[in-house]
Amino acid sequence: MNASPPVQPSTDAQSANASIEKNLQTLGYTGAALLGALVVTLVAVQFALSNQLDNLQSQGVESALVVGQLNKATSSLHGRQTEMFASTSADELAAIPSRAPIEAELRAAVEALGAVHSEEVEAVRAEVDAFLQNDAALYASVEERHRLHALAVGRRGEVEAKLRALIEAAGGLAGVARLENVLLLRRLKASRGGARVADQVVYGPGRAQQEAGAATVEGILQLIGAVGKLGLTSDVDSLNSVAANVLPQNESATRGSLDALVSAFEGSPEQARAEDIRTDWAAVFTAIGAADNPNSLYAIQRGVLEQHAMSEQLRGQASDRANALQAQLHAVDARIDTMIAASQRTSDTVVWLSYGATGLLMIVGLWSAVASRKRIVHSLEALQTSNTQLAQMGRQLTEANEDLEAKVEARTAQLAAREAALRLVMDSTGDGLVRLDLEGRLVSPPTAAATRWLGEIAPGSSFPRHLMPDDAAADMMLLGIEMFQDGFMPFEVVAGQMPTRVRRGDRVLGLSWRPIEETGELDGLLLVLSDETTLVAAEEAQRKASELQQAVGQLLRNPSGFRLFLEEVEDLLAELLPSTSRTLVLRHLHTIKGNCLVMGFPSVARVAHHLEDVLAETETSIDAKGAVELRTAWDDARASIEDYLGSGGDLDIDRDDVESLLAMISRETPYEQLMVAVRKWDLTPARVVLGRLKEQTLALSRRLDKEVEVVVQPGQVRLEPLVLPFFGTLVHVIRNAIDHGIEAGDERQQAGKNRVGTIRLAVRRAPDELVIEVGDDGGGIDWEAVRGKAERMGLPHRTHADLVDALFADQLSTRDEVSELSGRGVGLSAVRGMVHDLDGSLTVDSTPGMGTSFTFRLPSEPAPQARPNRAEPGEEAFAEGVS
Amino acid sequence: MERWSRRDILRGAAALGVSCSLPRWSHAASAENGVRVGMTTALTGPARALGIGMKTGIESFFATVNAAGGIHGRTLELVALDDGYEPGRAGPNMRKLCDDGVMAVLGNAGTPTAAVTAPIANEKRVPLVGAFTGAGLLRKTPPDRYVVNYRASYAQETAEMVRGVVDELGVHPRHIGFFTQNDAYGDSGYNGGIAALEALGFTEGAKLPHGRYPRNTVFVEDGLSRLMDPREDVRAVIMVGAYRPCGRFIQLARANDFHALCMNVSFVGSGALANVLGEDRDGVVVTQVVPHPQGDLPVCEEFRRVLPPERQDFVALEGFLVAKAFCAGLAIAGPGAGTETWIDAMESGAELDLGLGRAVSLTKDRHQLSDTIWPTVLRNGRFEALDDWKLLGRPA
């Protein structure tokens, strides 16, 4: 931008300003005067317009309405005249509505017109009077016409009847004469002397010719009458009557006469004449009334009458239409009136609005003229001031141009400083940022955090080898980087396959990959390293906390049962850890795994499962490391829950116990027996033990995805400490019942059973023994399959007892996959082992389709040696099994 | 309704006003509460015996039906108008009945009148039932929807006469003559007779002597002279006319020693004919389309129970049968039936038992309730059933 030369204020400008000011003032005044004149004109025009509208409403609209009414009434009258004219009888005429209402309407309209246009009304009134007079005359004329017509019809009928009677009478008289003649002839014929003459008279041709001629003439005369009748008929009924009655009779009579005529003249010179007459007559008759001749007189007359009737009807319709049209026009008229009234109102409003608008316009105009004058003066002053300022700015700009180069240099230095600052920011985020090329080589020095965690790394060296703990892992990462480079797979997919964490000493580093695409393609990788050590620790703590929560849940639901569980696991561990028997170790591991899992110690279950895996692979016993691992896991688990366990010194007594004691006291039971009863309170109630089993059963069923309901029948039994471990092993029987006994819901429904399966757990006391029952309502045991399996496994299988033994032999389920819960098949043999240890017995009762019930009987006072020596039964039985 | 009180007249006038201004309303009302049927017939004039006889038969039957509670609870009423056997009056009468909303028109007498009333029936869609005429114009093929006949046709009657005279009595056809009324009625019977002769192989029928007389007159001499013409030898006369001219013809013939066998179609009105002839004119034959009222068919017994002996004639019995047929149709048509449903019911093929010994059923193609002819003969001033033509003896 170049600076313009500064404007010098001059004294000439002052005087020029003054003259501009003066001119503008003059202009303003002239404008105001013109505006005023405009406004005055507008007001005058509006006033005239509104006057005109008033006039239009008061006179024009009014008279238009009146003229409309006149029109309507006149048309109605005219329509009525058409109807009158079209009427065919006096009755029809009389049926036409009276003229009076229309006349009244007409006269009212004339009076209304008189109120507006007094000069013209006289002429209109005279015209209307003439019209009405005319109408009355028309009515009288039509009435007279009908009267005369009716009279004529009646007279014609009378005359016709009289004429016919005359003909008939004359004919009758002729007939009398003829009969007399015939009688004479008959006498003549009968007489002897005159026979010959008589024959001449009777049979000679002269008589026949004469008769035939007379008959023919009579027939044709009648036909003339019929034709006249045909022409006179005024309705189709009469025409039909003539056509159906008169014409056919005449035809047959005349035809007969003509035939007679022709035959009478047969052979005479006049024969041809007679035949001509017959032919001509036939032609004439056809032209008159032959039914099949469309051009016959009859047909034409019929057409005339039909057309007449139709045109009457059409005329009536036309009249109706005209009336309807008239009514329609009147309605339109009325609507137009309404519109005029509405537009009148609108015009009024417009006029008033324009008054207001004009006034407003005037005020605004005057105000703006004054205001603009002021502004012009003001802006002239401002012009002067800005001239001065412009000159000043020109100078300043020249100076600024000189500084520009120095500023560019300073800016470059500033940018360099900002880059350094950015790096500092990056260093201070806490994350390690590492930029690699697509070979995995370090491109630029990593950020401060990365250097702190990984030490100095020279740019250009392979970063994965530096980062990862061993070569294999580094190779994997390099392979990944190669896949980034290939670009065959989406970046996110490859990044997802990369390791996410790496442990460096005590520190766990999180790894996250970002693409660098400076040229639009992948041309580098950004590896973000973050310190996740504390995060991992927190996750571990979280897991432990949730485990603890689960365990505490179990504890709270069934404290006694939970304590029993703890004791059992302690016992099992005590036996397991020093043992060298692989079978015992496997069995106990399995029990520990199952119980820990359902009681809320998955960490212990995981360790147990891991040890099972190791044992299955190595076929040796558990090693020292495994033992420590299991012990530690258990101790940790136990320690975590210890705080919640309490002292363990409480007695588990319920209301029934107290009530039965009270009952004993009231029966005055001897003190010794009371002591025995109370002492028993120290024992664990079966209710508690079965309650825990129920919890385990429900947990198992959820895992195995079966719907099961558990029925517990603990009775009032309390259990000796010696038998408690046995209940721990029952979980295997229950697991079998759920997994293999209870069918899937759909299958159960098809079999007509409740969808939900039932497991029954019962304990009762029999004399000298404790009876424990585990029953299900599942499909029962397929003994044949058991037999087949036993045979294949080389076990005895002849008797039922053999099969039960086979069932409880260490077995493996048919599953291929081994889970934490079941499938290793060591369960049932553990049960049998325990029953054996306790000197008990077991029976199996199974009904196909109905279910299976296991009954265990343990002696009430077990032999003192029962507990210790847990000999391993069926060492050989680690093979596939059935259940 | 012998004497009219002032109130009756006023009420009648009011009703007339209402029916003029509200024809639809009155139509609906008649359909709701009762059934009105019309009749236009000869209640005056030379043929009045026929009209009155039919009216008597119809009203008697209606009276018994009404006494038993009507058909589907609807009572029956007959509105009879007089046309004096004149077509010019029958037409307006018929239109008036139709416009007043009658459900059907029953038992009109006469052929020339039927020539006018039948087209009106078709136009107004009001059935014309059991008209007292055997003319062919009511017996089209296929039949008109709005025309239902009771009686056998005149052609069937004259054919029966030809059969009786030629086959039973052995008279040669050339000895047959005709005496007919000079209108559609006379033509109808004459044509039937000629056709019957042709059917027997006699083709010269048109040349047979044929006397005619004008309707509503007794000018029979000319006709008689044709039959007595010494050139002819007439032994049997087929007569198609009204009872007065026919009676006069027979008396005049007998008086002049002309003893041909005289045979009348039913339309003549046998009771009236017997009255005209007096007691000494035995041997006059009248064919009938109804059984002898003193016969033993069920309808005859019913008829005799209802009518007093002096009114038990053939015409009244025909009216009785027509009314009976109409009511049978109404019963089949069901409650609230109108004109169209009545016709549909008649055409449905349902069996109608009129008490004639066997039931009849009508269809779209058959509108004829009876085809049977019952010949009768005058003996001792009374007509008796003629069961065997040979009993007449061969005429000379």
Coordinates of C-alpha atoms in Angstrom, one line a residue, chain A residues 370-596:
Chain A
V370 CA -34.3 18.5 9.2
A371 CA -32.1 15.6 10.3
S372 CA -30.4 15.3 6.9
R373 CA -29.5 19.0 6.9
K374 CA -27.8 18.5 10.3
R375 CA -26.0 15.5 9.1
I376 CA -24.7 17.2 6.0
V377 CA -23.2 20.1 8.1
H378 CA -21.7 17.6 10.4
S379 CA -20.1 15.5 7.7
L380 CA -18.5 18.5 6.1
E381 CA -16.7 19.1 9.4
A382 CA -15.7 15.4 9.6
L383 CA -14.3 15.7 6.0
Q384 CA -11.9 18.3 7.1
T385 CA -10.7 16.4 10.1
S386 CA -10.1 13.2 8.1
N387 CA -8.0 15.1 5.6
T388 CA -5.6 16.0 8.3
Q389 CA -5.5 12.5 9.7
L390 CA -4.7 11.0 6.3
A391 CA -1.7 13.2 5.9
Q392 CA -0.5 12.0 9.3
M393 CA -1.0 8.3 8.4
G394 CA 1.1 8.7 5.2
R395 CA 4.0 9.6 7.2
Q396 CA 3.7 6.8 9.7
L397 CA 3.4 4.2 6.9
T398 CA 6.8 5.2 5.4
E399 CA 8.4 4.6 8.8
A400 CA 6.8 1.2 9.2
N401 CA 8.2 0.0 5.8
E402 CA 11.6 0.5 7.0
D403 CA 11.1 -1.8 10.1
L404 CA 9.7 -4.8 8.2
E405 CA 13.0 -6.7 7.4
A406 CA 14.1 -6.6 11.0
K407 CA 10.7 -8.1 12.1
V408 CA 11.1 -11.1 9.7
E409 CA 14.4 -12.1 11.3
A410 CA 13.0 -11.8 14.8
R411 CA 10.0 -14.0 13.7
T412 CA 12.3 -16.8 12.5
A413 CA 14.2 -16.9 15.7
Q414 CA 10.8 -17.0 17.6
L415 CA 9.7 -20.1 15.6
A416 CA 12.9 -22.0 16.5
A417 CA 12.3 -21.2 20.1
R418 CA 8.7 -22.5 19.8
E419 CA 9.9 -25.9 18.4
A420 CA 12.2 -26.4 21.3
A421 CA 9.3 -25.5 23.6
L422 CA 7.1 -28.1 21.9
R423 CA 9.6 -30.8 22.5
L424 CA 9.7 -29.9 26.1
V425 CA 5.9 -30.2 26.2
M426 CA 6.1 -33.6 24.6
D427 CA 8.8 -34.7 27.1
S428 CA 6.6 -33.5 29.9
T429 CA 3.4 -35.5 29.0
G430 CA 4.8 -38.6 30.8
D431 CA 4.3 -40.9 27.9
G432 CA 7.3 -42.1 25.9
L433 CA 6.9 -41.2 22.2
V434 CA 9.1 -43.2 19.8
R435 CA 9.2 -42.6 16.1
L436 CA 10.2 -45.6 14.0
D437 CA 10.6 -46.1 10.3
L438 CA 9.0 -49.0 8.5
E439 CA 11.9 -51.3 9.3
G440 CA 11.4 -50.7 13.0
R441 CA 14.5 -48.4 13.3
L442 CA 14.5 -45.4 15.5
V443 CA 14.2 -42.2 13.5
S444 CA 14.7 -39.5 16.0
P445 CA 15.6 -39.5 19.7
P446 CA 12.7 -40.7 21.8
T447 CA 11.1 -38.5 24.4
A448 CA 12.5 -38.1 27.8
A449 CA 10.2 -40.7 29.4
A450 CA 11.1 -43.3 26.9
T451 CA 14.8 -42.7 27.5
R452 CA 14.2 -42.9 31.2
W453 CA 12.5 -46.3 31.0
L454 CA 14.6 -47.8 28.2
G455 CA 18.0 -46.1 28.4
E456 CA 19.8 -44.3 25.6
I457 CA 19.1 -45.7 22.2
A458 CA 21.0 -44.6 19.2
P459 CA 18.8 -43.4 16.3
G460 CA 18.9 -46.0 13.4
S461 CA 19.1 -49.0 15.7
S462 CA 16.3 -51.6 15.7
F463 CA 13.9 -50.6 18.4
P464 CA 12.0 -53.8 19.0
R465 CA 15.2 -55.6 19.8
H466 CA 15.9 -53.0 22.4
L467 CA 12.4 -53.0 23.8
M468 CA 11.4 -56.7 24.0
P469 CA 12.8 -59.0 26.6
D470 CA 13.8 -61.8 24.2
D471 CA 14.6 -62.3 20.5
A472 CA 11.4 -64.3 19.8
A473 CA 9.2 -61.5 21.0
A474 CA 11.3 -59.0 19.1
D475 CA 11.0 -61.0 15.9
M476 CA 7.2 -61.1 16.3
M477 CA 7.1 -57.4 16.7
L478 CA 9.3 -56.9 13.6
L479 CA 7.0 -59.2 11.7
G480 CA 4.1 -57.0 12.8
I481 CA 6.0 -53.9 11.6
E482 CA 6.5 -55.7 8.3
M483 CA 2.7 -56.2 8.1
F484 CA 2.2 -52.5 8.7
Q485 CA 4.5 -51.9 5.8
D486 CA 2.7 -54.3 3.5
G487 CA -0.5 -52.4 4.1
F488 CA -2.4 -55.6 3.2
M489 CA -4.3 -55.6 6.4
P490 CA -5.9 -52.5 7.9
F491 CA -3.6 -50.7 10.3
E492 CA -6.0 -51.2 13.3
V493 CA -6.0 -55.0 12.7
V494 CA -2.2 -55.3 12.7
A495 CA -2.0 -53.0 15.7
G496 CA -4.5 -55.2 17.5
Q497 CA -2.3 -58.2 17.0
M498 CA 0.8 -56.5 18.5
P499 CA 1.7 -57.0 22.2
T500 CA -0.1 -54.4 24.3
R501 CA 2.1 -54.7 27.3
V502 CA 5.7 -55.4 28.0
R503 CA 7.4 -55.9 31.4
R504 CA 10.7 -54.1 32.0
G505 CA 11.9 -54.9 35.4
D506 CA 9.2 -53.9 37.9
R507 CA 7.7 -51.6 35.3
V508 CA 4.9 -52.6 33.0
L509 CA 4.8 -50.6 29.8
G510 CA 1.7 -50.2 27.7
L511 CA 2.3 -50.2 23.9
S512 CA 0.1 -48.4 21.4
W513 CA 0.8 -47.8 17.7
R514 CA -0.1 -44.8 15.5
P515 CA 0.5 -44.4 11.8
I516 CA 2.5 -41.5 10.5
E517 CA 1.3 -40.4 7.1
E518 CA 3.2 -37.2 6.2
T519 CA 3.2 -37.9 2.4
G520 CA -0.4 -39.4 2.3
E521 CA 0.9 -42.9 2.6
L522 CA 2.2 -44.8 5.7
D523 CA 5.8 -43.6 6.0
G524 CA 6.5 -44.1 9.7
L525 CA 5.2 -45.4 13.0
L526 CA 4.7 -43.7 16.2
L527 CA 4.9 -46.0 19.2
V528 CA 3.4 -44.6 22.4
L529 CA 4.8 -46.1 25.6
S530 CA 3.0 -45.5 28.8
D531 CA 3.7 -46.7 32.3
E532 CA 0.9 -49.1 33.3
T533 CA 2.5 -50.6 36.3
T534 CA 0.0 -49.1 38.7
L535 CA -2.9 -49.9 36.3
V536 CA -2.0 -53.6 36.3
A537 CA -1.7 -53.7 40.0
A538 CA -5.1 -52.1 40.3
E539 CA -6.6 -54.7 38.0
E540 CA -5.2 -57.5 40.1
A541 CA -6.6 -55.9 43.3
Q542 CA -10.0 -55.5 41.5
R543 CA -10.1 -59.1 40.7
K544 CA -9.2 -60.1 44.2
A545 CA -11.8 -57.8 45.6
S546 CA -14.5 -59.3 43.4
E547 CA -13.5 -62.8 44.4
L548 CA -13.6 -61.7 48.0
Q549 CA -17.1 -60.3 47.4
Q550 CA -18.3 -63.6 46.0
A551 CA -16.8 -65.6 48.8
V552 CA -18.2 -63.2 51.4
G553 CA -21.6 -63.6 49.7
Q554 CA -21.4 -67.4 50.2
L555 CA -20.3 -66.9 53.7
L556 CA -23.2 -64.7 54.5
R557 CA -25.8 -66.9 52.9
N558 CA -24.7 -70.0 54.8
P559 CA -22.0 -69.3 57.4
S560 CA -21.9 -72.8 58.8
G561 CA -21.8 -74.4 55.4
F562 CA -19.0 -72.0 54.4
R563 CA -17.0 -72.9 57.4
L564 CA -17.5 -76.5 56.7
F565 CA -16.2 -75.9 53.2
L566 CA -13.1 -74.2 54.5
E567 CA -12.4 -77.1 56.9
E568 CA -13.0 -79.6 54.1
V569 CA -10.5 -77.9 51.8
E570 CA -8.0 -77.7 54.7
D571 CA -8.4 -81.4 55.3
L572 CA -8.1 -82.2 51.6
L573 CA -5.0 -80.1 51.3
A574 CA -3.5 -81.7 54.3
E575 CA -4.0 -85.1 52.7
L576 CA -3.1 -84.1 49.2
L577 CA 0.1 -82.2 49.6
P578 CA 2.3 -84.9 51.2
S579 CA 0.6 -87.7 49.2
T580 CA 2.4 -89.6 46.4
S581 CA -0.7 -91.3 45.2
R582 CA -1.5 -89.9 41.8
T583 CA -5.1 -91.1 42.0
L584 CA -5.7 -89.5 45.5
V585 CA -4.0 -86.3 44.3
L586 CA -6.2 -86.1 41.2
R587 CA -9.4 -86.8 43.1
H588 CA -8.7 -84.2 45.8
L589 CA -7.6 -81.6 43.3
H590 CA -10.8 -82.2 41.4
T591 CA -12.9 -81.8 44.6
I592 CA -11.0 -78.7 45.6
K593 CA -11.4 -77.2 42.2
G594 CA -15.2 -77.8 42.1
N595 CA -15.8 -76.6 45.6
C596 CA -13.6 -73.5 45.3

